[in-house]
Short mmCIF file of C-alpha atoms and ligand atoms in Angstrom, two decimals:
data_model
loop_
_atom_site.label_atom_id
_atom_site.label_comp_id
_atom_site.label_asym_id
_atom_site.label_seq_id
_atom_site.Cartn_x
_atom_site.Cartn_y
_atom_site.Cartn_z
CA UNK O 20 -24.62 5.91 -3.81
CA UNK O 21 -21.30 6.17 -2.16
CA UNK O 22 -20.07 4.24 0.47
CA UNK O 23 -19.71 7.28 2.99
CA UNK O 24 -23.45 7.17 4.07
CA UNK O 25 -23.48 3.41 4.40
CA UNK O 26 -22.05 0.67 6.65
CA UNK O 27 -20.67 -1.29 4.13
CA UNK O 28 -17.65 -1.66 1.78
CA UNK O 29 -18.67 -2.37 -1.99
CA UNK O 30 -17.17 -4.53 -4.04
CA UNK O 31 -15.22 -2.50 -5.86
CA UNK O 32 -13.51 -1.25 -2.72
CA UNK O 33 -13.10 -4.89 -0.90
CA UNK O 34 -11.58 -5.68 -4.70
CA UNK O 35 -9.18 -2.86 -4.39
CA UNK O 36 -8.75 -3.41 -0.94
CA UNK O 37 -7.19 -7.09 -0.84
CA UNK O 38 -5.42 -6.50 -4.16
CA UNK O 39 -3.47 -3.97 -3.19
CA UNK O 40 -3.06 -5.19 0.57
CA UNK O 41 -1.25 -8.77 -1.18
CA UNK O 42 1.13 -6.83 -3.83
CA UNK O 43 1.68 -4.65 -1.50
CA UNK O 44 2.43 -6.93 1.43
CA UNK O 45 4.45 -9.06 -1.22
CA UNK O 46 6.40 -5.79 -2.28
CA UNK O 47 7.89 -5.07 0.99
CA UNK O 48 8.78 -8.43 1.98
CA UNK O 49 10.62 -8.69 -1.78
CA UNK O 50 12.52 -5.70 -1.12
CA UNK O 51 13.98 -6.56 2.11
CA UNK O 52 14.48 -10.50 0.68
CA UNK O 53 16.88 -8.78 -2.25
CA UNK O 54 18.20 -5.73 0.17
CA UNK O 55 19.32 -8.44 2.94
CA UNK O 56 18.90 -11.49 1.34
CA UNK O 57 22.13 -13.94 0.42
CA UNK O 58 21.84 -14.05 -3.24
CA UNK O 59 24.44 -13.96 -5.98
CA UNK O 60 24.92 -10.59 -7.95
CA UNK O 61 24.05 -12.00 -11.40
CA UNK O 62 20.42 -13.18 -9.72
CA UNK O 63 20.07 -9.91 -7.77
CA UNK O 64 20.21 -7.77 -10.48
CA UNK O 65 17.32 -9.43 -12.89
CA UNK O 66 15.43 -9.58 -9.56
CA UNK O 67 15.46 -6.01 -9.37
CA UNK O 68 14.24 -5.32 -12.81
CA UNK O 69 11.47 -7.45 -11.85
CA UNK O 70 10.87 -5.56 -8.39
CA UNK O 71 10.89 -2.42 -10.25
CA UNK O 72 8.62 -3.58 -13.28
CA UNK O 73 5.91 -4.54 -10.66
CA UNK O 74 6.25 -1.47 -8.49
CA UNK O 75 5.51 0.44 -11.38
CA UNK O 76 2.77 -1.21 -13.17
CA UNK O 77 1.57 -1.18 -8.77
CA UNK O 78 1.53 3.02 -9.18
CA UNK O 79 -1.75 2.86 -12.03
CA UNK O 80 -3.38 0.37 -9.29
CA UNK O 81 -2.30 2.49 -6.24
CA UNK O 82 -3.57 6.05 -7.77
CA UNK O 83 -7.33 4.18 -9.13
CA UNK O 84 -7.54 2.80 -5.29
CA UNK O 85 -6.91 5.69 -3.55
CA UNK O 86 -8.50 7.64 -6.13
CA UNK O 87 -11.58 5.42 -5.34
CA UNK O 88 -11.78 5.81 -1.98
CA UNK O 89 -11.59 9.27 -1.77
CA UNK O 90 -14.62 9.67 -4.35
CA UNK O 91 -16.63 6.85 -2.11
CA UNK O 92 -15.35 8.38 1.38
CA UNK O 93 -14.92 6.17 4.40
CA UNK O 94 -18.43 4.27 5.57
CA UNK O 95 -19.17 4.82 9.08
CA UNK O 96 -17.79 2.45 11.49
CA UNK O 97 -19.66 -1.04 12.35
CA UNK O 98 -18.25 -1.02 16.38
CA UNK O 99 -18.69 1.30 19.02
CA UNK O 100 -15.21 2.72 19.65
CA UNK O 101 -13.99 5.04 22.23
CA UNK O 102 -12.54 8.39 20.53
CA UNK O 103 -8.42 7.75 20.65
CA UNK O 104 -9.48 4.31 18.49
CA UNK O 105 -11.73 5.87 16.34
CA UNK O 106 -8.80 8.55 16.10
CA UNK O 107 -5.83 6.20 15.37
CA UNK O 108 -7.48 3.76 12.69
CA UNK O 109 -8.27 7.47 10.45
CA UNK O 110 -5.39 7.67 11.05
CA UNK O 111 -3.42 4.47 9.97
CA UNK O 112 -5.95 4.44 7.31
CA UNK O 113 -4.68 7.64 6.12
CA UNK O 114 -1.07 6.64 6.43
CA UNK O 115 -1.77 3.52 4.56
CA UNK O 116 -3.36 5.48 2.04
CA UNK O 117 -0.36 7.53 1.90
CA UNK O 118 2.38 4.67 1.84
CA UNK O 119 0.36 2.85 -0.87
CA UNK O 120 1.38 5.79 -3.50
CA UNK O 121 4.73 6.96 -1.92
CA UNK O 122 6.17 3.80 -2.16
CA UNK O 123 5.92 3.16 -5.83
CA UNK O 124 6.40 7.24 -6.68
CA UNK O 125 9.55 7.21 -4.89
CA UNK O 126 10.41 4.42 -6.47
CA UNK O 127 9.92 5.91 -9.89
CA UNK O 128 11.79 9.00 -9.19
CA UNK O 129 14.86 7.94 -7.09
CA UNK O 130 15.39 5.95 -10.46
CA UNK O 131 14.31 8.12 -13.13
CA UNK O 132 16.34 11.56 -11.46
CA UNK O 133 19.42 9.22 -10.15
CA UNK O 134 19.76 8.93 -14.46
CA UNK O 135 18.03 5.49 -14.81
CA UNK O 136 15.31 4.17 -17.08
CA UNK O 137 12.95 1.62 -16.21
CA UNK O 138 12.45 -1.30 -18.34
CA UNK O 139 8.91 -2.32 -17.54
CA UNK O 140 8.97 -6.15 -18.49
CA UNK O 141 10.16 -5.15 -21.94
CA UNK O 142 6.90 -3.99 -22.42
CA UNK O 143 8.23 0.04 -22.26
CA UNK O 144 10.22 2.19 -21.17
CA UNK O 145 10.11 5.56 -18.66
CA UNK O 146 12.81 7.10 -19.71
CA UNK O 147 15.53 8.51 -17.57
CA UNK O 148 14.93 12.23 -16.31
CA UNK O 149 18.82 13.21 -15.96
CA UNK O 150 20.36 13.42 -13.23
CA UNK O 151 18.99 15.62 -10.21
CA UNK O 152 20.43 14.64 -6.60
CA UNK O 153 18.04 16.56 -4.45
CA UNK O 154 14.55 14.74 -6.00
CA UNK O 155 16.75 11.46 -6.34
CA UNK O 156 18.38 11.90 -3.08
CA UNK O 157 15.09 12.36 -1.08
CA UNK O 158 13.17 10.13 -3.28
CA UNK O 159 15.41 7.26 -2.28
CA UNK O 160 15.54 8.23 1.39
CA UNK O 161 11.75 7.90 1.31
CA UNK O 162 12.10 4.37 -0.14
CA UNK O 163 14.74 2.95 2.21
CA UNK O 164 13.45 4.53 5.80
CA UNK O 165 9.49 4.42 4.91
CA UNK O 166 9.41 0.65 4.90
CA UNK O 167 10.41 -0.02 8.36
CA UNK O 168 7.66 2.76 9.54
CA UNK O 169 5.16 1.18 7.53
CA UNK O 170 5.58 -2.34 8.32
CA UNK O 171 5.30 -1.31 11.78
CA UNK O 172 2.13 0.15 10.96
CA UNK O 173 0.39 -2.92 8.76
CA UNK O 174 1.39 -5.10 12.03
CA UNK O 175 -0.39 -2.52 13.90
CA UNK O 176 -3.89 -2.36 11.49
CA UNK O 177 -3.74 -6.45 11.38
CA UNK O 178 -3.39 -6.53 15.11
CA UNK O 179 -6.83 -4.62 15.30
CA UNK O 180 -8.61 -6.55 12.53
CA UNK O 181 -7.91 -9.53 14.52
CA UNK O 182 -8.54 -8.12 17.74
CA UNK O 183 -12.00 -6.71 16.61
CA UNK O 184 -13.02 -9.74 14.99
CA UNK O 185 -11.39 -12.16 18.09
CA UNK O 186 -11.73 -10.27 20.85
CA UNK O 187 -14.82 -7.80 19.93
CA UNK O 188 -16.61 -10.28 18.13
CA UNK O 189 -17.63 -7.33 15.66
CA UNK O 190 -18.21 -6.88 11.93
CA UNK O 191 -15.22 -4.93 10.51
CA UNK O 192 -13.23 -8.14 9.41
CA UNK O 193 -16.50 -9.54 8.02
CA UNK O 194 -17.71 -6.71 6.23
CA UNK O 195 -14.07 -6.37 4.00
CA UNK O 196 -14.48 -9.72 3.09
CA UNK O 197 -17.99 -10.20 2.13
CA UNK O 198 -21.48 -7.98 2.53
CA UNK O 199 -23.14 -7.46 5.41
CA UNK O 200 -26.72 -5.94 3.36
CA UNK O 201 -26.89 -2.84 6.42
C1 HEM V 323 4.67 -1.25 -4.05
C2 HEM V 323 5.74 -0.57 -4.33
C3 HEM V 323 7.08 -0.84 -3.74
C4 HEM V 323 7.41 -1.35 -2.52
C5 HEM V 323 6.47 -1.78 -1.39
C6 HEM V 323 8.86 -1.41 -2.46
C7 HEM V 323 9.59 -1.88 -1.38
C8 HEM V 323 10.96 -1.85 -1.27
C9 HEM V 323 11.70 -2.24 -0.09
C10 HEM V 323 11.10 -2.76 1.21
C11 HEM V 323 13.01 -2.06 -0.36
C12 HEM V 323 14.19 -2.31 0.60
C13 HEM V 323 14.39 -1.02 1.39
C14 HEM V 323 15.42 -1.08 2.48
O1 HEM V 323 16.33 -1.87 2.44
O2 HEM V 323 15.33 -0.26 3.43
C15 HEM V 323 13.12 -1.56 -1.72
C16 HEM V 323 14.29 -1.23 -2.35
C17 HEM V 323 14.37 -0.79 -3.64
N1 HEM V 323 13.32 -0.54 -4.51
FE1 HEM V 323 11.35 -0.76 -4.09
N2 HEM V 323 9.38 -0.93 -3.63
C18 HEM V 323 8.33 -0.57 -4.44
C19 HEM V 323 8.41 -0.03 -5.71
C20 HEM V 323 9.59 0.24 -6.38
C21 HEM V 323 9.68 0.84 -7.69
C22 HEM V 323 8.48 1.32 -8.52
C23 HEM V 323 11.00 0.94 -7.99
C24 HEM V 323 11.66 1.52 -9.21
C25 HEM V 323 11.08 1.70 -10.36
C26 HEM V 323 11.75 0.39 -6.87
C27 HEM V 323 13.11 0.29 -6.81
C28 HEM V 323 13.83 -0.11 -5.71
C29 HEM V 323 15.29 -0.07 -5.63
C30 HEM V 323 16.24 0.36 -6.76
C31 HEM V 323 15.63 -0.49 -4.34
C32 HEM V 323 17.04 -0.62 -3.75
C33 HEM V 323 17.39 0.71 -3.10
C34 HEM V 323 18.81 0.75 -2.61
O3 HEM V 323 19.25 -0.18 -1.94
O4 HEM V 323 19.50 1.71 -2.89
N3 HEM V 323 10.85 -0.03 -5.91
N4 HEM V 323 11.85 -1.43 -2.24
C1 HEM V 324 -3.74 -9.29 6.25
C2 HEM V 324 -3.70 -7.99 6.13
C3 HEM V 324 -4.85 -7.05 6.33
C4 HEM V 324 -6.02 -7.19 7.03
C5 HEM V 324 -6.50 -8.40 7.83
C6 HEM V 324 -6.76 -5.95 6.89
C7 HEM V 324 -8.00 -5.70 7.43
C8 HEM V 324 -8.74 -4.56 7.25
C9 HEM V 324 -10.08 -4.34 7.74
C10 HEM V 324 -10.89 -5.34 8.55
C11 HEM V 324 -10.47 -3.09 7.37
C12 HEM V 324 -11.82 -2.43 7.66
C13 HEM V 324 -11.71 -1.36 8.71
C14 HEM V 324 -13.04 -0.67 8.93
O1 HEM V 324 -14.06 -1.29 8.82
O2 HEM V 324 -13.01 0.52 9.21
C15 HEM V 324 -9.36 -2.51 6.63
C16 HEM V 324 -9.37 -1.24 6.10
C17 HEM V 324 -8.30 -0.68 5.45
N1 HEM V 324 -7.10 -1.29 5.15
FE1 HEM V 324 -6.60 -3.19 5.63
N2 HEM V 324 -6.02 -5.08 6.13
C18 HEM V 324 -4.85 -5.70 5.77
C19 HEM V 324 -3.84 -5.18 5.02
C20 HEM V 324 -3.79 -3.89 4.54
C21 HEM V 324 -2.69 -3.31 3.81
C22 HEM V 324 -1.38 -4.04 3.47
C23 HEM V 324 -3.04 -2.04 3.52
C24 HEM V 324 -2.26 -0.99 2.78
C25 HEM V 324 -0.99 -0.98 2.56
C26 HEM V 324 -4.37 -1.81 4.06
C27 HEM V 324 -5.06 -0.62 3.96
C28 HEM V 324 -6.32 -0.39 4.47
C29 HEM V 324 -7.04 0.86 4.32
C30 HEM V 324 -6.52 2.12 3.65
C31 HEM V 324 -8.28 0.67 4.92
C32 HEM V 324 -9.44 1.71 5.02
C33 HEM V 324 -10.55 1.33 4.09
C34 HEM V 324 -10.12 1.23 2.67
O3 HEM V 324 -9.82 2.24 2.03
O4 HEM V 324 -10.00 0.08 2.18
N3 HEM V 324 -4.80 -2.96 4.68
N4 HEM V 324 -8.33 -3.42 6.57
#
């Protein structure tokens, strides 16, 4: 059965859901720390490769997660919200969805169109594409603006897990982390 007739999140999906939420998490904060952060050239650089070498591996994780959820749908909500709420966590959900693949695509293709390969860990290689400025260009204009947006917007969905759990006393914290049986 899928989760979209139920009240609860499956394993699978509470799996997928905390996995993705620390690498991702960890992700952003690691690109800022080597975009902003003091460090020597000669340590930056390896850093990067590193950065880049998770990102991608992160893509094949990103696309079976929100592959998933899209097969299982949403379940319904556990509290009773009033419509603009209801409305705006579809819709950070969405977006979070979203970020979740854009992130590590545009990753991928600012560097493989800007005439880079990636060296995944040594493991292999994804080629370089050539050069093409336009899919570079945008590609890497995704990568540097899109984090600021969507670190606004994790603050934002933690703000409400806490508040529902704190303040509403409800199950929607409770039923990502373990099952509820409803
Ligand atoms: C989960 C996936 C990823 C996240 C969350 C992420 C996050 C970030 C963040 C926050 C920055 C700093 C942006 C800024 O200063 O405005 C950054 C920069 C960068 N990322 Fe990622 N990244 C991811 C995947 C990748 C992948 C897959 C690659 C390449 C294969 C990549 C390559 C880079 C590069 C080259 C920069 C420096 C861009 C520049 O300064 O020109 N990232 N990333
Ligand atoms: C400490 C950080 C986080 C907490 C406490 C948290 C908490 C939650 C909770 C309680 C729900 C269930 C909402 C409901 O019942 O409708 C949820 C759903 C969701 N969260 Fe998070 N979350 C966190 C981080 C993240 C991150 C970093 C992402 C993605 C980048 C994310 C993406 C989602 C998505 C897409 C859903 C919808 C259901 C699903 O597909 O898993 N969350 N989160």
């Amino acid at each position: 059965m899928t989760e979209r007739n139920g009240k609860e999140f499956g394993l699978i999906s509470r799996l997928n859901h905390w996995g993705v939420a620390a690498i991702f998490i960890g992700m952003l904060c690691f690109g800022f720390y080597l975009e902003f952060g003091d460090l020597a050239r000669e340590v930056k650089g390896p850093l990067w490769g590193v950065h880049k070498s998770i990102g991608t591996l992160f893509l094949i994780f990103a696309v079976w997660r929100v592959g998933w959820r899209i097969f299982q749908g949403f379940p319904q909500e556990v509290a009773v919200m009033p419509l603009w709420q209801r409305f705006t966590a579809k819709i950070t959900h969405w977006l979070l969805l979203l970020a979740v693949l854009l992130m590590p695509l545009s990753g991928v293709l600012m560097n493989i169109y800007g005439g880079r390969s990636i060296h995944v860990f040594d493991w292999f290689v994804i080629p370089s594409q050539g050069k093409n400025e336009m899919v570079a260009g945008i590609a890497h204009t995704v990568h540097e603006v899109a984090p600021y947006a969507i670190s606004a917007i994790i603050l934002l969905h933690i703000a409400a897990a806490v508040k529902h759990h704190i303040i509403d006393k409800d199950a929607t914290l409770k039923r990502m982390i373990v099952q509820t049986g409803k």
